Amino acid sequence: MTSVRKPESLYTEDEYLALERASQERREYLDGQIYLMAGESPAHGTICTNVTAEIAYQLKGQRCQVWSKDTKVRSGPIPKSRYSAQGLYSFPDLVVVCGEPQFLDEHRDVLVNPKVIIEVLSPTTEAFDRGEKFARYREHLDSLTDYVVVAQNIPLVEHFARESNGEWVIAATATDLSGSVALSSIDCTLRLSEVYDRIVFPAPIDEEPAALDTEQVS
């Protein structure tokens, strides 16, 4: 992501939302700073489509629904004034909401009650997705029960879940294409063979060069 800086001060949430609603570009917001979102790689797009299709199919006819990566989610403290510059507005790759969606305001474009969030990791965003972003989700999204991160360059799906006491735990880690991760809160299963359908992983790099067969050297 690329920061859009306002020299004289930080952007308030109201200023960010005004800019965002008037633009065709997606921007995320973190504590007064606005960040332009970069385009995605073909692999990232394919994995997002695969995961969305898998979850959407399993949720047909259920009370939960899946939304794709154009859904803004707010996670932050309740603003003390209209000039607040504290909070995170993000565009998760996939969001599941159960029951009636709740929105920030009458524009109905900022979701505040996601149940499941899934992020497909990229080299430039992985540290943020695993660190500060997940911390904000845990602290400020009381509705959130599951957070899933999906790697791009290797088969790896990690599932974090909120227990009944409010503590977050690593519920499952799957690293084999024959494996799966169960999301019991929404009665869905992510099969890695489907998540990574059409994905060709980079060939592993040998740590040491192959030994030279001296008998074949003239």
PDB file of C-alpha atoms in Angstrom:
ATOM      1  CA  MET A   1       0.000   0.000   0.000  1.00  0.00           C
ATOM      2  CA  THR A   2       1.102   3.554  -0.695  1.00  0.00           C
ATOM      3  CA  SER A   3       0.501   6.312   1.841  1.00  0.00           C
ATOM      4  CA  VAL A   4      -1.392   9.426   0.806  1.00  0.00           C
ATOM      5  CA  ARG A   5      -0.062  12.101   3.138  1.00  0.00           C
ATOM      6  CA  LYS A   6      -1.785  15.288   4.186  1.00  0.00           C
ATOM      7  CA  PRO A   7       1.087  17.640   5.136  1.00  0.00           C
ATOM      8  CA  GLU A   8      -0.653  19.859   7.657  1.00  0.00           C
ATOM      9  CA  SER A   9      -2.426  17.211   9.732  1.00  0.00           C
ATOM     10  CA  LEU A  10      -3.864  13.740   9.862  1.00  0.00           C
ATOM     11  CA  TYR A  11      -7.076  12.908   8.059  1.00  0.00           C
ATOM     12  CA  THR A  12     -10.164  12.553  10.232  1.00  0.00           C
ATOM     13  CA  GLU A  13     -12.468   9.607   9.666  1.00  0.00           C
ATOM     14  CA  ASP A  14     -15.047  11.915   8.088  1.00  0.00           C
ATOM     15  CA  GLU A  15     -12.452  13.270   5.659  1.00  0.00           C
ATOM     16  CA  TYR A  16     -11.352   9.767   4.729  1.00  0.00           C
ATOM     17  CA  LEU A  17     -14.906   8.596   4.112  1.00  0.00           C
ATOM     18  CA  ALA A  18     -15.651  11.637   1.966  1.00  0.00           C
ATOM     19  CA  LEU A  19     -12.574  10.934  -0.163  1.00  0.00           C
ATOM     20  CA  GLU A  20     -13.283   7.242  -0.370  1.00  0.00           C
ATOM     21  CA  ARG A  21     -16.916   7.684  -1.408  1.00  0.00           C
ATOM     22  CA  ALA A  22     -15.951  10.129  -4.164  1.00  0.00           C
ATOM     23  CA  SER A  23     -13.230   7.923  -5.648  1.00  0.00           C
ATOM     24  CA  GLN A  24     -13.088   4.850  -7.847  1.00  0.00           C
ATOM     25  CA  GLU A  25      -9.914   3.715  -6.093  1.00  0.00           C
ATOM     26  CA  ARG A  26      -9.873   1.716  -2.891  1.00  0.00           C
ATOM     27  CA  ARG A  27      -8.043   3.226   0.073  1.00  0.00           C
ATOM     28  CA  GLU A  28      -7.510   1.912   3.579  1.00  0.00           C
ATOM     29  CA  TYR A  29      -7.279   4.124   6.643  1.00  0.00           C
ATOM     30  CA  LEU A  30      -5.178   3.710   9.774  1.00  0.00           C
ATOM     31  CA  ASP A  31      -5.113   6.327  12.545  1.00  0.00           C
ATOM     32  CA  GLY A  32      -5.270   9.357  10.286  1.00  0.00           C
ATOM     33  CA  GLN A  33      -3.177   8.025   7.416  1.00  0.00           C
ATOM     34  CA  ILE A  34      -4.713   6.963   4.095  1.00  0.00           C
ATOM     35  CA  TYR A  35      -3.166   4.193   2.016  1.00  0.00           C
ATOM     36  CA  LEU A  36      -3.846   3.482  -1.654  1.00  0.00           C
ATOM     37  CA  MET A  37      -4.341  -0.223  -2.267  1.00  0.00           C
ATOM     38  CA  ALA A  38      -2.146  -1.820  -4.906  1.00  0.00           C
ATOM     39  CA  GLY A  39      -3.433  -4.112  -7.609  1.00  0.00           C
ATOM     40  CA  GLU A  40      -3.425  -7.855  -7.018  1.00  0.00           C
ATOM     41  CA  SER A  41      -1.425 -10.629  -8.640  1.00  0.00           C
ATOM     42  CA  PRO A  42      -3.160 -13.286 -10.767  1.00  0.00           C
ATOM     43  CA  ALA A  43      -2.549 -15.872  -8.036  1.00  0.00           C
ATOM     44  CA  HIS A  44      -4.068 -13.606  -5.380  1.00  0.00           C
ATOM     45  CA  GLY A  45      -7.146 -13.043  -7.540  1.00  0.00           C
ATOM     46  CA  THR A  46      -7.568 -16.752  -8.274  1.00  0.00           C
ATOM     47  CA  ILE A  47      -7.293 -17.759  -4.618  1.00  0.00           C
ATOM     48  CA  CYS A  48      -9.779 -15.061  -3.572  1.00  0.00           C
ATOM     49  CA  THR A  49     -12.239 -16.296  -6.204  1.00  0.00           C
ATOM     50  CA  ASN A  50     -11.775 -19.916  -5.143  1.00  0.00           C
ATOM     51  CA  VAL A  51     -12.319 -19.186  -1.447  1.00  0.00           C
ATOM     52  CA  THR A  52     -15.358 -17.001  -2.134  1.00  0.00           C
ATOM     53  CA  ALA A  53     -16.901 -19.704  -4.337  1.00  0.00           C
ATOM     54  CA  GLU A  54     -16.284 -22.399  -1.719  1.00  0.00           C
ATOM     55  CA  ILE A  55     -17.826 -20.423   1.144  1.00  0.00           C
ATOM     56  CA  ALA A  56     -20.704 -19.030  -0.930  1.00  0.00           C
ATOM     57  CA  TYR A  57     -21.734 -22.503  -2.096  1.00  0.00           C
ATOM     58  CA  GLN A  58     -21.760 -23.897   1.448  1.00  0.00           C
ATOM     59  CA  LEU A  59     -23.758 -20.921   2.784  1.00  0.00           C
ATOM     60  CA  LYS A  60     -26.586 -21.176   0.241  1.00  0.00           C
ATOM     61  CA  GLY A  61     -29.912 -20.987   2.041  1.00  0.00           C
ATOM     62  CA  GLN A  62     -28.255 -20.217   5.390  1.00  0.00           C
ATOM     63  CA  ARG A  63     -28.498 -17.131   7.595  1.00  0.00           C
ATOM     64  CA  CYS A  64     -24.913 -16.166   6.821  1.00  0.00           C
ATOM     65  CA  GLN A  65     -23.650 -14.658   3.580  1.00  0.00           C
ATOM     66  CA  VAL A  66     -20.258 -13.983   2.059  1.00  0.00           C
ATOM     67  CA  TRP A  67     -19.101 -10.644   0.675  1.00  0.00           C
ATOM     68  CA  SER A  68     -16.038 -10.122  -1.459  1.00  0.00           C
ATOM     69  CA  LYS A  69     -13.148  -7.693  -1.199  1.00  0.00           C
ATOM     70  CA  ASP A  70     -15.041  -4.474  -1.968  1.00  0.00           C
ATOM     71  CA  THR A  71     -16.597  -4.420   1.509  1.00  0.00           C
ATOM     72  CA  LYS A  72     -15.154  -1.841   3.927  1.00  0.00           C
ATOM     73  CA  VAL A  73     -14.919  -2.881   7.561  1.00  0.00           C
ATOM     74  CA  ARG A  74     -14.356  -0.475  10.445  1.00  0.00           C
ATOM     75  CA  SER A  75     -12.441  -1.607  13.517  1.00  0.00           C
ATOM     76  CA  GLY A  76     -11.625   1.039  16.067  1.00  0.00           C
ATOM     77  CA  PRO A  77     -12.796   2.810  19.228  1.00  0.00           C
ATOM     78  CA  ILE A  78     -16.060   4.727  19.204  1.00  0.00           C
ATOM     79  CA  PRO A  79     -15.184   8.236  17.943  1.00  0.00           C
ATOM     80  CA  LYS A  80     -15.236  10.858  20.685  1.00  0.00           C
ATOM     81  CA  SER A  81     -15.860  13.599  18.131  1.00  0.00           C
ATOM     82  CA  ARG A  82     -16.305  14.110  14.420  1.00  0.00           C
ATOM     83  CA  TYR A  83     -12.618  15.015  14.266  1.00  0.00           C
ATOM     84  CA  SER A  84     -11.511  11.559  15.378  1.00  0.00           C
ATOM     85  CA  ALA A  85      -8.422  10.166  13.633  1.00  0.00           C
ATOM     86  CA  GLN A  86      -8.251   6.820  15.425  1.00  0.00           C
ATOM     87  CA  GLY A  87      -9.345   3.612  13.806  1.00  0.00           C
ATOM     88  CA  LEU A  88      -8.888   1.210  10.930  1.00  0.00           C
ATOM     89  CA  TYR A  89     -10.946   1.005   7.755  1.00  0.00           C
ATOM     90  CA  SER A  90      -9.943  -2.034   5.728  1.00  0.00           C
ATOM     91  CA  PHE A  91     -11.050  -4.073   2.729  1.00  0.00           C
ATOM     92  CA  PRO A  92     -10.746  -7.735   3.735  1.00  0.00           C
ATOM     93  CA  ASP A  93     -10.471 -10.203   0.878  1.00  0.00           C
ATOM     94  CA  LEU A  94     -13.547 -12.024   2.154  1.00  0.00           C
ATOM     95  CA  VAL A  95     -16.114 -11.270   4.848  1.00  0.00           C
ATOM     96  CA  VAL A  96     -18.896 -13.445   6.231  1.00  0.00           C
ATOM     97  CA  VAL A  97     -21.756 -11.707   7.999  1.00  0.00           C
ATOM     98  CA  CYS A  98     -24.522 -13.586   9.803  1.00  0.00           C
ATOM     99  CA  GLY A  99     -28.013 -12.249  10.411  1.00  0.00           C
ATOM    100  CA  GLU A 100     -28.706  -8.586   9.724  1.00  0.00           C
ATOM    101  CA  PRO A 101     -25.670  -6.620   8.517  1.00  0.00           C
ATOM    102  CA  GLN A 102     -24.898  -3.577  10.652  1.00  0.00           C
ATOM    103  CA  PHE A 103     -23.398  -0.481   9.055  1.00  0.00           C
ATOM    104  CA  LEU A 104     -21.569   2.588  10.303  1.00  0.00           C
ATOM    105  CA  ASP A 105     -24.104   5.080   8.935  1.00  0.00           C
ATOM    106  CA  GLU A 106     -26.886   5.655   6.428  1.00  0.00           C
ATOM    107  CA  HIS A 107     -24.524   5.163   3.480  1.00  0.00           C
ATOM    108  CA  ARG A 108     -24.472   1.433   4.286  1.00  0.00           C
ATOM    109  CA  ASP A 109     -20.976   0.997   2.870  1.00  0.00           C
ATOM    110  CA  VAL A 110     -18.973   0.301   6.048  1.00  0.00           C
ATOM    111  CA  LEU A 111     -19.698  -3.006   7.803  1.00  0.00           C
ATOM    112  CA  VAL A 112     -19.205  -3.183  11.570  1.00  0.00           C
ATOM    113  CA  ASN A 113     -20.348  -6.735  12.430  1.00  0.00           C
ATOM    114  CA  PRO A 114     -18.382  -9.302  10.401  1.00  0.00           C
ATOM    115  CA  LYS A 115     -18.327 -12.827  11.796  1.00  0.00           C
ATOM    116  CA  VAL A 116     -15.515 -14.267   9.693  1.00  0.00           C
ATOM    117  CA  ILE A 117     -12.688 -12.448   7.908  1.00  0.00           C
ATOM    118  CA  ILE A 118     -10.347 -14.152   5.447  1.00  0.00           C
ATOM    119  CA  GLU A 119      -7.203 -12.513   4.096  1.00  0.00           C
ATOM    120  CA  VAL A 120      -5.073 -13.840   1.233  1.00  0.00           C
ATOM    121  CA  LEU A 121      -1.517 -12.858   2.096  1.00  0.00           C
ATOM    122  CA  SER A 122       0.769 -10.854  -0.193  1.00  0.00           C
ATOM    123  CA  PRO A 123       4.477 -10.130   0.319  1.00  0.00           C
ATOM    124  CA  THR A 124       3.788  -6.423   0.881  1.00  0.00           C
ATOM    125  CA  THR A 125       0.852  -6.889   3.278  1.00  0.00           C
ATOM    126  CA  GLU A 126       1.570 -10.112   5.174  1.00  0.00           C
ATOM    127  CA  ALA A 127       3.203  -8.438   8.178  1.00  0.00           C
ATOM    128  CA  PHE A 128       0.312  -5.974   8.493  1.00  0.00           C
ATOM    129  CA  ASP A 129      -2.355  -8.659   8.022  1.00  0.00           C
ATOM    130  CA  ARG A 130      -0.795 -10.858  10.697  1.00  0.00           C
ATOM    131  CA  GLY A 131       0.127  -8.005  13.033  1.00  0.00           C
ATOM    132  CA  GLU A 132      -1.561  -4.636  13.433  1.00  0.00           C
ATOM    133  CA  LYS A 133      -4.636  -5.440  11.347  1.00  0.00           C
ATOM    134  CA  PHE A 134      -5.381  -8.667  13.232  1.00  0.00           C
ATOM    135  CA  ALA A 135      -4.787  -6.875  16.538  1.00  0.00           C
ATOM    136  CA  ARG A 136      -7.388  -4.229  15.606  1.00  0.00           C
ATOM    137  CA  TYR A 137      -9.846  -6.910  14.536  1.00  0.00           C
ATOM    138  CA  ARG A 138      -9.424  -8.774  17.824  1.00  0.00           C
ATOM    139  CA  GLU A 139      -9.793  -5.676  19.969  1.00  0.00           C
ATOM    140  CA  HIS A 140     -12.611  -3.833  18.260  1.00  0.00           C
ATOM    141  CA  LEU A 141     -14.802  -6.346  16.387  1.00  0.00           C
ATOM    142  CA  ASP A 142     -16.878  -8.059  19.050  1.00  0.00           C
ATOM    143  CA  SER A 143     -18.826  -9.931  16.372  1.00  0.00           C
ATOM    144  CA  LEU A 144     -15.707 -11.559  14.901  1.00  0.00           C
ATOM    145  CA  THR A 145     -15.259 -15.238  15.760  1.00  0.00           C
ATOM    146  CA  ASP A 146     -12.824 -16.407  13.080  1.00  0.00           C
ATOM    147  CA  TYR A 147      -9.818 -14.979  11.234  1.00  0.00           C
ATOM    148  CA  VAL A 148      -8.233 -16.986   8.432  1.00  0.00           C
ATOM    149  CA  VAL A 149      -5.043 -16.215   6.519  1.00  0.00           C
ATOM    150  CA  VAL A 150      -4.207 -17.954   3.259  1.00  0.00           C
ATOM    151  CA  ALA A 151      -0.694 -18.007   1.792  1.00  0.00           C
ATOM    152  CA  GLN A 152      -0.076 -17.452  -1.914  1.00  0.00           C
ATOM    153  CA  ASN A 153       3.276 -19.073  -2.629  1.00  0.00           C
ATOM    154  CA  ILE A 154       2.858 -22.280  -0.610  1.00  0.00           C
ATOM    155  CA  PRO A 155      -0.153 -24.346   0.475  1.00  0.00           C
ATOM    156  CA  LEU A 156      -0.849 -22.866   3.905  1.00  0.00           C
ATOM    157  CA  VAL A 157      -4.134 -21.959   5.579  1.00  0.00           C
ATOM    158  CA  GLU A 158      -4.150 -20.776   9.207  1.00  0.00           C
ATOM    159  CA  HIS A 159      -7.327 -20.442  11.239  1.00  0.00           C
ATOM    160  CA  PHE A 160      -7.541 -18.292  14.377  1.00  0.00           C
ATOM    161  CA  ALA A 161     -10.693 -18.559  16.490  1.00  0.00           C
ATOM    162  CA  ARG A 162     -12.156 -16.698  19.465  1.00  0.00           C
ATOM    163  CA  GLU A 163     -13.009 -18.993  22.363  1.00  0.00           C
ATOM    164  CA  SER A 164     -15.980 -18.527  24.687  1.00  0.00           C
ATOM    165  CA  ASN A 165     -13.772 -16.693  27.217  1.00  0.00           C
ATOM    166  CA  GLY A 166     -12.759 -14.158  24.567  1.00  0.00           C
ATOM    167  CA  GLU A 167      -9.242 -15.531  24.089  1.00  0.00           C
ATOM    168  CA  TRP A 168      -7.937 -16.091  20.568  1.00  0.00           C
ATOM    169  CA  VAL A 169      -6.236 -19.381  19.694  1.00  0.00           C
ATOM    170  CA  ILE A 170      -4.745 -21.033  16.631  1.00  0.00           C
ATOM    171  CA  ALA A 171      -7.566 -23.425  15.841  1.00  0.00           C
ATOM    172  CA  ALA A 172      -6.006 -25.138  12.836  1.00  0.00           C
ATOM    173  CA  THR A 173      -3.117 -25.035  10.390  1.00  0.00           C
ATOM    174  CA  ALA A 174      -3.235 -26.942   7.095  1.00  0.00           C
ATOM    175  CA  THR A 175      -0.205 -27.286   4.818  1.00  0.00           C
ATOM    176  CA  ASP A 176      -1.127 -30.170   2.512  1.00  0.00           C
ATOM    177  CA  LEU A 177      -3.365 -29.949  -0.548  1.00  0.00           C
ATOM    178  CA  SER A 178      -5.274 -32.973   0.747  1.00  0.00           C
ATOM    179  CA  GLY A 179      -6.040 -31.149   4.006  1.00  0.00           C
ATOM    180  CA  SER A 180      -8.872 -28.900   5.096  1.00  0.00           C
ATOM    181  CA  VAL A 181      -9.822 -26.321   7.707  1.00  0.00           C
ATOM    182  CA  ALA A 182     -13.221 -26.422   9.394  1.00  0.00           C
ATOM    183  CA  LEU A 183     -14.998 -23.173  10.305  1.00  0.00           C
ATOM    184  CA  SER A 184     -17.529 -24.560  12.759  1.00  0.00           C
ATOM    185  CA  SER A 185     -19.045 -21.155  13.567  1.00  0.00           C
ATOM    186  CA  ILE A 186     -20.537 -20.999  10.060  1.00  0.00           C
ATOM    187  CA  ASP A 187     -20.565 -24.773   9.364  1.00  0.00           C
ATOM    188  CA  CYS A 188     -18.156 -24.478   6.436  1.00  0.00           C
ATOM    189  CA  THR A 189     -14.992 -26.284   5.423  1.00  0.00           C
ATOM    190  CA  LEU A 190     -12.107 -24.915   3.375  1.00  0.00           C
ATOM    191  CA  ARG A 191     -10.503 -27.711   1.360  1.00  0.00           C
ATOM    192  CA  LEU A 192      -7.028 -26.751   0.258  1.00  0.00           C
ATOM    193  CA  SER A 193      -7.467 -28.590  -3.048  1.00  0.00           C
ATOM    194  CA  GLU A 194     -10.271 -26.136  -3.850  1.00  0.00           C
ATOM    195  CA  VAL A 195      -8.607 -23.086  -2.303  1.00  0.00           C
ATOM    196  CA  TYR A 196      -5.548 -23.616  -4.517  1.00  0.00           C
ATOM    197  CA  ASP A 197      -7.328 -24.832  -7.649  1.00  0.00           C
ATOM    198  CA  ARG A 198      -5.405 -23.618 -10.766  1.00  0.00           C
ATOM    199  CA  ILE A 199      -2.514 -22.360  -8.636  1.00  0.00           C
ATOM    200  CA  VAL A 200       0.994 -23.406  -9.704  1.00  0.00           C
ATOM    201  CA  PHE A 201       3.402 -22.992  -6.801  1.00  0.00           C
ATOM    202  CA  PRO A 202       6.976 -21.838  -7.377  1.00  0.00           C
ATOM    203  CA  ALA A 203       9.469 -24.688  -7.648  1.00  0.00           C
ATOM    204  CA  PRO A 204      11.473 -25.142  -4.433  1.00  0.00           C
ATOM    205  CA  ILE A 205      15.011 -23.809  -4.560  1.00  0.00           C
ATOM    206  CA  ASP A 206      17.652 -26.390  -3.686  1.00  0.00           C
ATOM    207  CA  GLU A 207      19.665 -25.280  -0.700  1.00  0.00           C
ATOM    208  CA  GLU A 208      22.803 -26.960  -2.066  1.00  0.00           C
ATOM    209  CA  PRO A 209      23.804 -27.663  -5.686  1.00  0.00           C
ATOM    210  CA  ALA A 210      23.664 -31.253  -6.829  1.00  0.00           C
ATOM    211  CA  ALA A 211      26.915 -33.167  -6.406  1.00  0.00           C
ATOM    212  CA  LEU A 212      28.992 -33.563  -9.518  1.00  0.00           C
ATOM    213  CA  ASP A 213      29.365 -37.130 -10.792  1.00  0.00           C
ATOM    214  CA  THR A 214      33.136 -37.261 -11.365  1.00  0.00           C
ATOM    215  CA  GLU A 215      32.934 -40.599 -13.155  1.00  0.00           C
ATOM    216  CA  GLN A 216      31.129 -38.920 -16.057  1.00  0.00           C
ATOM    217  CA  VAL A 217      33.655 -36.111 -16.394  1.00  0.00           C
ATOM    218  CA  SER A 218      36.213 -36.718 -19.074  1.00  0.00           C
TER     219      SER A 218
END
